[in-house]
Amino acid sequence: MAEQFDLVVIGGGPGGYGAALYASSAGMNVALVERDALGGTCLNRGCIPAKAFLETASVYRHVAHAADFGIESSAPVVNFATTQARKKKIVDGLVKGIGGLCKSRKVTVFNGTGSLGAGRTVNITMADGSTAVAHGANIILSAGSVPRTIPGFDRGGPIMTSDEVLDLDYIPARVAVIGGGAIGCEFASTFADLGSAVTILEGLPKILPGLDTDVANVVVKSFKKKNIDIRTGVAVKSHAPTPSGGTVVSFGEGEQLEVDVVVVSVGRRPFADLLGLQNTNVKVTDRGFVDVDPWCQTSEPGVYAIGDLVNTPQLAHVAYAEAILAVKHMLGEGPMPIAYDRVPWAIYCHPEVAWSGPS
Ligand SMILES: Cc1cc2nc3c(=O)[nH]c(=O)nc-3n(C[C@H](O)[C@H](O)[C@H](O)COP(=O)(O)OP(=O)(O)OC[C@H]3O[C@@H](n4cnc5c(N)ncnc54)[C@H](O)[C@@H]3O)c2cc1C
């Protein structure tokens, strides 16, 4: 027998928990299905841990240059285990906080994997292997995204995506970052500030493609001062692991680079894999995004999709905005669609840059 809810949300990242908390505040009876930790990519494997690392880099940078300000100190030494412990404490505290908010707003949290069945039914395989069924008058799909990979650079050993890099317990001496987008630049900035030799390998003619050139140039200038080697217009081809645990990356016209860690940062793909959409009328684009109208409605009545699962800017605040838009729409409050060309963007490398509007 299915439990009945006004809204069932699949995925507990910023989009999903944002929708669940907003809807419950509006008086809806809400279920939230999350297969991993509440908070999603942003809190567990994205924005928050990456910013915790960037803050460590910032403190190190300041102490290393303290003498310039008339403050004498010995050369700073990084204890990356402490950095990781600090990151974990921040993440754990925030995950607990979201759990507390769900509890206080009476959101029913299912710790399991949800897939969409017929008639807005969600079949849930719980973490302990048991099953549950929840029926929603409305459904929100908010299953987020996972890192994209590139052929020949399978995850493992020195080949990492943001997921693995954020669990490193040491600072690699030599790092290659494949992809000069926002996430790649944040890692490049962090490691360069912490003393790694960093090379960015970007296939396009410039890093931070899509950004206003004036903004991107500020970052390029500062990265060059940090001795980050920026190689643009180069395709990476393959890599050959070395006995020491590193690898030699082949790129461009026969060039090679030996590093200890490769950060593959070539974007994120929507993660609809476990949602069971093949059994529904929900349409998925050829790039894997769930197709929605300007109010985040899918082609299945009463089913909405938001956040990184849809083809809009992959940002936590966009996921929140879409969550509120979808809930308001199901409440009949007639919201205006989101003006995506006015979304604020920020990259928290050093220096931090932010922009909004057409570039
Ligand atoms: C390194 C890094 C840094 C970033 N920095 C920033 C930043 O500074 N600012 C910013 O705005 N954005 C940043 N982002 C992007 C941001 O993390 C995402 O845009 C945001 O997390 C998207 O939220 P979401 O709710 O759509 O999906 P997610 O956060 O990916 O959450 C989806 C959740 O759904 C769960 N799930 C998936 N399938 C199922 C299923 N079938 N059943 C149950 N649960 C399921 C997953 O376990 C996950 O918890 C960063 C990302 C990364 C990787």
XYZ file of N, CA and C in Angstrom, residues 125-259:
405
model
N 13.775 1.711 -3.123
C 14.587 0.640 -2.545
C 15.413 1.271 -1.443
N 15.097 0.899 -0.208
C 15.745 1.544 0.930
C 17.185 1.048 1.061
N 17.992 1.842 1.772
C 19.409 1.502 1.932
C 19.582 0.118 2.552
N 18.629 -0.317 3.389
C 18.759 -1.633 4.032
C 18.174 -2.760 3.164
N 17.785 -2.445 1.924
C 17.294 -3.478 0.994
C 15.779 -3.630 1.007
N 15.117 -3.087 2.020
C 13.651 -3.193 2.047
C 13.061 -2.232 1.008
N 11.764 -2.352 0.769
C 11.146 -1.491 -0.247
C 9.989 -0.705 0.358
N 9.687 0.402 -0.290
C 8.554 1.230 0.133
C 7.957 1.857 -1.127
N 6.712 2.271 -1.020
C 6.061 2.931 -2.157
C 5.434 4.226 -1.645
N 5.694 5.320 -2.368
C 5.099 6.606 -1.989
C 4.344 7.146 -3.197
N 3.141 7.643 -2.961
C 2.375 8.242 -4.056
C 2.307 9.740 -3.829
N 2.584 10.511 -4.886
C 2.519 11.960 -4.744
C 1.458 12.557 -5.644
N 0.672 13.509 -5.116
C -0.202 14.286 -5.995
C 0.686 15.022 -7.002
N 1.896 15.361 -6.541
C 2.921 15.952 -7.418
C 4.260 15.263 -7.146
N 5.100 15.273 -8.174
C 6.442 14.678 -8.028
C 7.465 15.717 -8.500
N 8.588 15.822 -7.802
C 9.720 16.599 -8.331
C 10.919 15.669 -8.480
N 11.470 15.646 -9.687
C 12.697 14.879 -9.943
C 13.868 15.839 -9.753
N 14.764 15.498 -8.854
C 15.891 16.389 -8.561
C 17.131 15.543 -8.298
N 17.437 14.676 -9.277
C 18.492 13.675 -9.069
C 19.887 14.195 -9.404
N 19.985 15.460 -9.833
C 21.294 16.095 -9.954
C 22.164 15.587 -11.090
N 23.470 15.612 -10.841
C 24.436 15.298 -11.891
C 25.648 14.590 -11.300
N 26.447 14.021 -12.188
C 27.708 13.365 -11.781
C 28.808 13.848 -12.733
N 30.094 13.714 -12.326
C 31.160 14.210 -13.209
C 31.181 13.464 -14.539
N 31.419 14.211 -15.614
C 31.668 13.562 -16.905
C 33.100 13.032 -16.897
N 33.328 12.014 -17.697
C 34.695 11.508 -17.834
C 35.082 11.592 -19.315
N 36.343 11.280 -19.618
C 36.744 11.263 -21.023
C 37.389 9.913 -21.333
N 37.222 9.462 -22.596
C 37.765 8.145 -22.951
C 39.259 8.069 -22.651
N 39.669 6.949 -22.100
C 41.095 6.746 -21.813
C 41.508 7.289 -20.455
N 40.604 8.012 -19.782
C 40.937 8.582 -18.470
C 39.929 8.099 -17.436
N 39.845 6.765 -17.292
C 38.909 6.206 -16.319
C 39.364 6.539 -14.904
N 38.394 6.770 -14.034
C 38.710 7.112 -12.645
C 39.461 5.966 -11.979
N 40.436 6.313 -11.160
C 41.216 5.291 -10.453
C 42.666 5.726 -10.404
N 43.379 5.425 -9.308
C 44.787 5.812 -9.172
C 44.921 7.322 -9.281
N 45.811 7.772 -10.168
C 46.040 9.221 -10.254
C 44.942 9.977 -11.004
N 44.038 9.234 -11.652
C 42.986 9.906 -12.443
C 41.768 10.140 -11.546
N 41.476 11.396 -11.315
C 40.408 11.748 -10.368
C 39.427 12.741 -10.994
N 38.207 12.690 -10.491
C 37.251 13.767 -10.759
C 37.145 14.571 -9.461
N 36.268 15.552 -9.459
C 36.107 16.352 -8.231
C 35.735 15.457 -7.050
N 34.978 14.384 -7.301
C 34.569 13.489 -6.203
C 35.781 12.972 -5.428
N 36.797 12.477 -6.174
C 37.958 11.864 -5.512
C 38.920 12.922 -4.979
N 39.087 14.032 -5.734
C 40.034 15.062 -5.309
C 39.650 15.601 -3.941
N 38.342 15.719 -3.719
C 37.887 16.293 -2.451
C 38.130 15.348 -1.276
N 38.544 14.111 -1.566
C 38.880 13.171 -0.492
C 40.384 12.971 -0.345
N 41.185 13.689 -1.128
C 42.652 13.539 -1.028
C 43.113 13.857 0.390
N 44.109 13.096 0.875
C 44.617 13.434 2.207
C 46.061 13.943 2.137
N 46.478 14.356 0.954
C 47.814 14.953 0.803
C 47.746 15.972 -0.337
N 48.789 16.795 -0.404
C 48.843 17.756 -1.513
C 49.765 17.198 -2.586
N 49.252 16.885 -3.762
C 50.116 16.340 -4.805
C 51.127 17.394 -5.269
N 52.352 16.941 -5.544
C 53.395 17.894 -5.957
C 53.113 18.436 -7.356
N 52.589 17.559 -8.250
C 52.345 17.988 -9.646
C 50.926 17.605 -10.038
N 50.176 18.583 -10.514
C 48.763 18.340 -10.836
C 48.480 18.813 -12.255
N 47.789 17.967 -13.035
C 47.244 18.422 -14.325
C 45.738 18.528 -14.170
N 45.187 19.668 -14.515
C 43.734 19.841 -14.486
C 43.259 19.826 -15.937
N 42.471 18.807 -16.277
C 41.946 18.752 -17.649
C 40.606 19.472 -17.656
N 40.557 20.604 -18.330
C 39.327 21.402 -18.389
C 39.464 22.666 -17.568
N 39.418 23.803 -18.251
C 39.608 25.094 -17.578
C 38.295 25.805 -17.317
N 37.271 25.067 -16.891
C 36.003 25.692 -16.503
C 36.051 26.133 -15.047
N 34.880 26.469 -14.511
C 34.826 27.016 -13.148
C 35.407 26.041 -12.131
N 34.978 24.783 -12.185
C 35.432 23.813 -11.180
C 36.931 23.549 -11.341
N 37.378 23.371 -12.585
C 38.806 23.143 -12.841
C 39.645 24.302 -12.327
N 39.170 25.532 -12.553
C 39.943 26.704 -12.110
C 39.979 26.794 -10.587
N 38.893 26.390 -9.913
C 38.929 26.421 -8.443
C 39.968 25.434 -7.909
N 40.038 24.243 -8.489
C 41.051 23.280 -8.032
C 42.463 23.753 -8.385
N 42.620 24.307 -9.595
C 43.946 24.802 -10.002
C 44.424 25.865 -9.020
N 43.525 26.769 -8.664
C 43.862 27.858 -7.735
C 44.247 27.304 -6.361
N 43.437 26.361 -5.868
C 43.707 25.771 -4.552
C 45.092 25.135 -4.518
N 45.347 24.239 -5.472
C 46.606 23.489 -5.422
C 47.814 24.391 -5.677
N 47.666 25.364 -6.582
C 48.798 26.272 -6.836
C 49.123 27.053 -5.566
N 48.092 27.534 -4.871
C 48.340 28.290 -3.634
C 48.983 27.421 -2.569
N 48.688 26.111 -2.606
C 49.249 25.210 -1.584
C 50.602 24.633 -2.000
N 51.131 25.099 -3.134
C 52.497 24.744 -3.499
C 52.646 23.698 -4.585
N 51.545 23.164 -5.138
C 51.660 22.192 -6.228
C 52.069 22.910 -7.522
N 52.749 22.173 -8.389
C 52.994 22.680 -9.750
C 51.762 22.301 -10.572
N 51.040 23.301 -11.074
C 49.742 23.038 -11.715
C 49.781 23.394 -13.198
N 49.255 22.479 -14.015
C 49.091 22.752 -15.443
C 47.621 22.574 -15.786
N 47.045 23.548 -16.475
C 45.665 23.401 -16.976
C 45.750 23.039 -18.448
N 45.054 21.949 -18.819
C 45.006 21.532 -20.219
C 43.588 21.768 -20.721
N 43.414 22.720 -21.613
C 42.075 23.100 -22.088
C 42.026 22.953 -23.608
N 40.982 22.268 -24.089
C 40.865 22.035 -25.525
C 40.469 23.278 -26.304
N 39.725 24.171 -25.684
C 39.248 25.380 -26.369
C 40.345 26.447 -26.383
N 40.150 27.505 -27.157
C 41.217 28.521 -27.262
C 41.466 29.305 -25.981
N 40.521 29.293 -25.005
C 40.794 30.010 -23.743
C 40.156 29.279 -22.573
N 40.702 29.523 -21.371
C 40.049 28.945 -20.192
C 38.818 29.788 -19.867
N 37.956 29.258 -19.035
C 36.693 29.893 -18.662
C 35.909 30.330 -19.899
N 35.709 29.396 -20.849
C 34.956 29.753 -22.051
C 33.535 30.133 -21.655
N 32.944 31.049 -22.368
C 31.578 31.450 -22.030
C 31.561 32.630 -21.066
N 32.700 32.912 -20.438
C 32.754 34.060 -19.532
C 33.085 35.302 -20.319
N 32.650 36.404 -19.808
C 33.062 37.689 -20.345
C 34.599 37.706 -20.405
N 35.159 38.106 -21.537
C 36.618 38.060 -21.701
C 37.322 38.897 -20.636
N 36.738 40.064 -20.292
C 37.374 40.927 -19.275
C 37.486 40.193 -17.940
N 36.447 39.411 -17.614
C 36.445 38.678 -16.340
C 37.467 37.545 -16.414
N 37.429 36.786 -17.514
C 38.346 35.648 -17.660
C 39.800 36.119 -17.629
N 40.063 37.296 -18.219
C 41.444 37.781 -18.266
C 42.009 38.085 -16.876
N 41.136 38.503 -15.963
C 41.581 38.765 -14.584
C 42.112 37.474 -13.975
N 41.383 36.386 -14.228
C 41.785 35.087 -13.680
C 43.090 34.626 -14.343
N 43.164 34.735 -15.664
C 44.357 34.279 -16.386
C 45.602 35.006 -15.866
N 45.477 36.321 -15.706
C 46.626 37.123 -15.259
C 47.100 36.657 -13.875
N 46.119 36.454 -12.999
C 46.476 36.044 -11.636
C 47.045 34.625 -11.612
N 46.475 33.730 -12.432
C 46.988 32.353 -12.483
C 48.432 32.335 -12.979
N 48.732 33.199 -13.946
C 50.110 33.225 -14.462
C 51.071 33.657 -13.348
N 50.626 34.613 -12.521
C 51.464 35.066 -11.392
C 51.715 33.929 -10.412
N 50.750 33.019 -10.314
C 50.911 31.869 -9.412
C 51.713 30.754 -10.071
N 52.218 31.010 -11.280
C 52.973 30.013 -12.055
C 52.116 28.845 -12.516
N 50.811 29.030 -12.641
C 49.983 27.972 -13.236
C 50.244 28.001 -14.742
N 50.593 26.837 -15.275
C 50.863 26.741 -16.707
C 49.520 26.514 -17.420
N 49.084 27.477 -18.204
C 47.777 27.361 -18.887
C 48.027 26.990 -20.341
N 47.622 25.769 -20.696
C 47.806 25.311 -22.073
C 46.434 25.229 -22.728
N 46.163 26.122 -23.662
C 44.853 26.131 -24.328
C 44.975 25.573 -25.740
N 43.826 25.172 -26.288
C 43.808 24.633 -27.653
C 44.514 23.295 -27.756
N 44.590 22.564 -26.639
C 45.266 21.259 -26.684
C 44.282 20.147 -26.294
N 44.249 19.101 -27.095
C 43.402 17.950 -26.761
C 44.247 16.944 -25.999
N 43.699 16.399 -24.888
C 44.429 15.332 -24.206
C 44.115 14.023 -24.924
N 45.112 13.140 -25.003
C 44.934 11.936 -25.816
C 44.903 10.667 -24.989
N 45.889 10.515 -24.114
C 45.987 9.270 -23.341
C 46.877 9.539 -22.137
N 47.033 8.527 -21.301
C 48.004 8.672 -20.216
C 48.608 7.315 -19.920
N 49.815 7.333 -19.397
C 50.524 6.083 -19.079
C 51.005 6.142 -17.643
N 50.421 5.319 -16.753
C 50.827 5.357 -15.333
C 52.312 5.047 -15.151
N 52.902 5.681 -14.143
C 54.318 5.458 -13.838
C 54.424 4.578 -12.584
N 55.564 3.920 -12.379
C 55.713 3.048 -11.202
C 55.539 3.805 -9.883
N 55.798 5.103 -9.885
C 55.699 5.871 -8.625
C 54.262 6.227 -8.264
N 53.301 5.821 -9.100
C 51.900 6.117 -8.780
C 51.345 7.308 -9.529
N 52.210 8.019 -10.239
C 51.739 9.141 -11.046
C 51.376 8.681 -12.443
N 51.393 9.598 -13.388
C 51.095 9.210 -14.769
C 51.658 10.256 -15.732
N 51.876 9.815 -16.972
C 52.349 10.740 -18.008
C 51.193 10.987 -18.967
N 50.800 12.248 -19.059
C 49.658 12.609 -19.903
C 50.180 13.037 -21.272
N 49.599 12.452 -22.333
C 49.957 12.871 -23.693
C 48.886 13.820 -24.195
N 49.320 14.930 -24.778
C 48.351 15.929 -25.246
C 48.948 16.720 -26.405
N 48.073 17.499 -27.050
C 48.526 18.388 -28.131
C 49.234 17.626 -29.236
N 50.271 18.242 -29.778
C 51.027 17.634 -30.878
C 52.223 16.886 -30.306
N 51.966 15.722 -29.735
C 53.064 14.882 -29.234
C 53.684 15.351 -27.929
N 53.004 16.221 -27.194
C 53.576 16.693 -25.924
C 53.231 15.740 -24.780
N 54.084 15.744 -23.747
C 53.857 14.876 -22.596
C 54.101 15.632 -21.297
N 53.388 15.228 -20.260
C 53.513 15.895 -18.961
C 53.388 14.846 -17.877
N 54.427 14.739 -17.007
C 54.330 13.776 -15.899
C 53.779 14.475 -14.659
N 52.753 13.888 -14.085
C 52.121 14.482 -12.894
C 51.806 13.395 -11.872
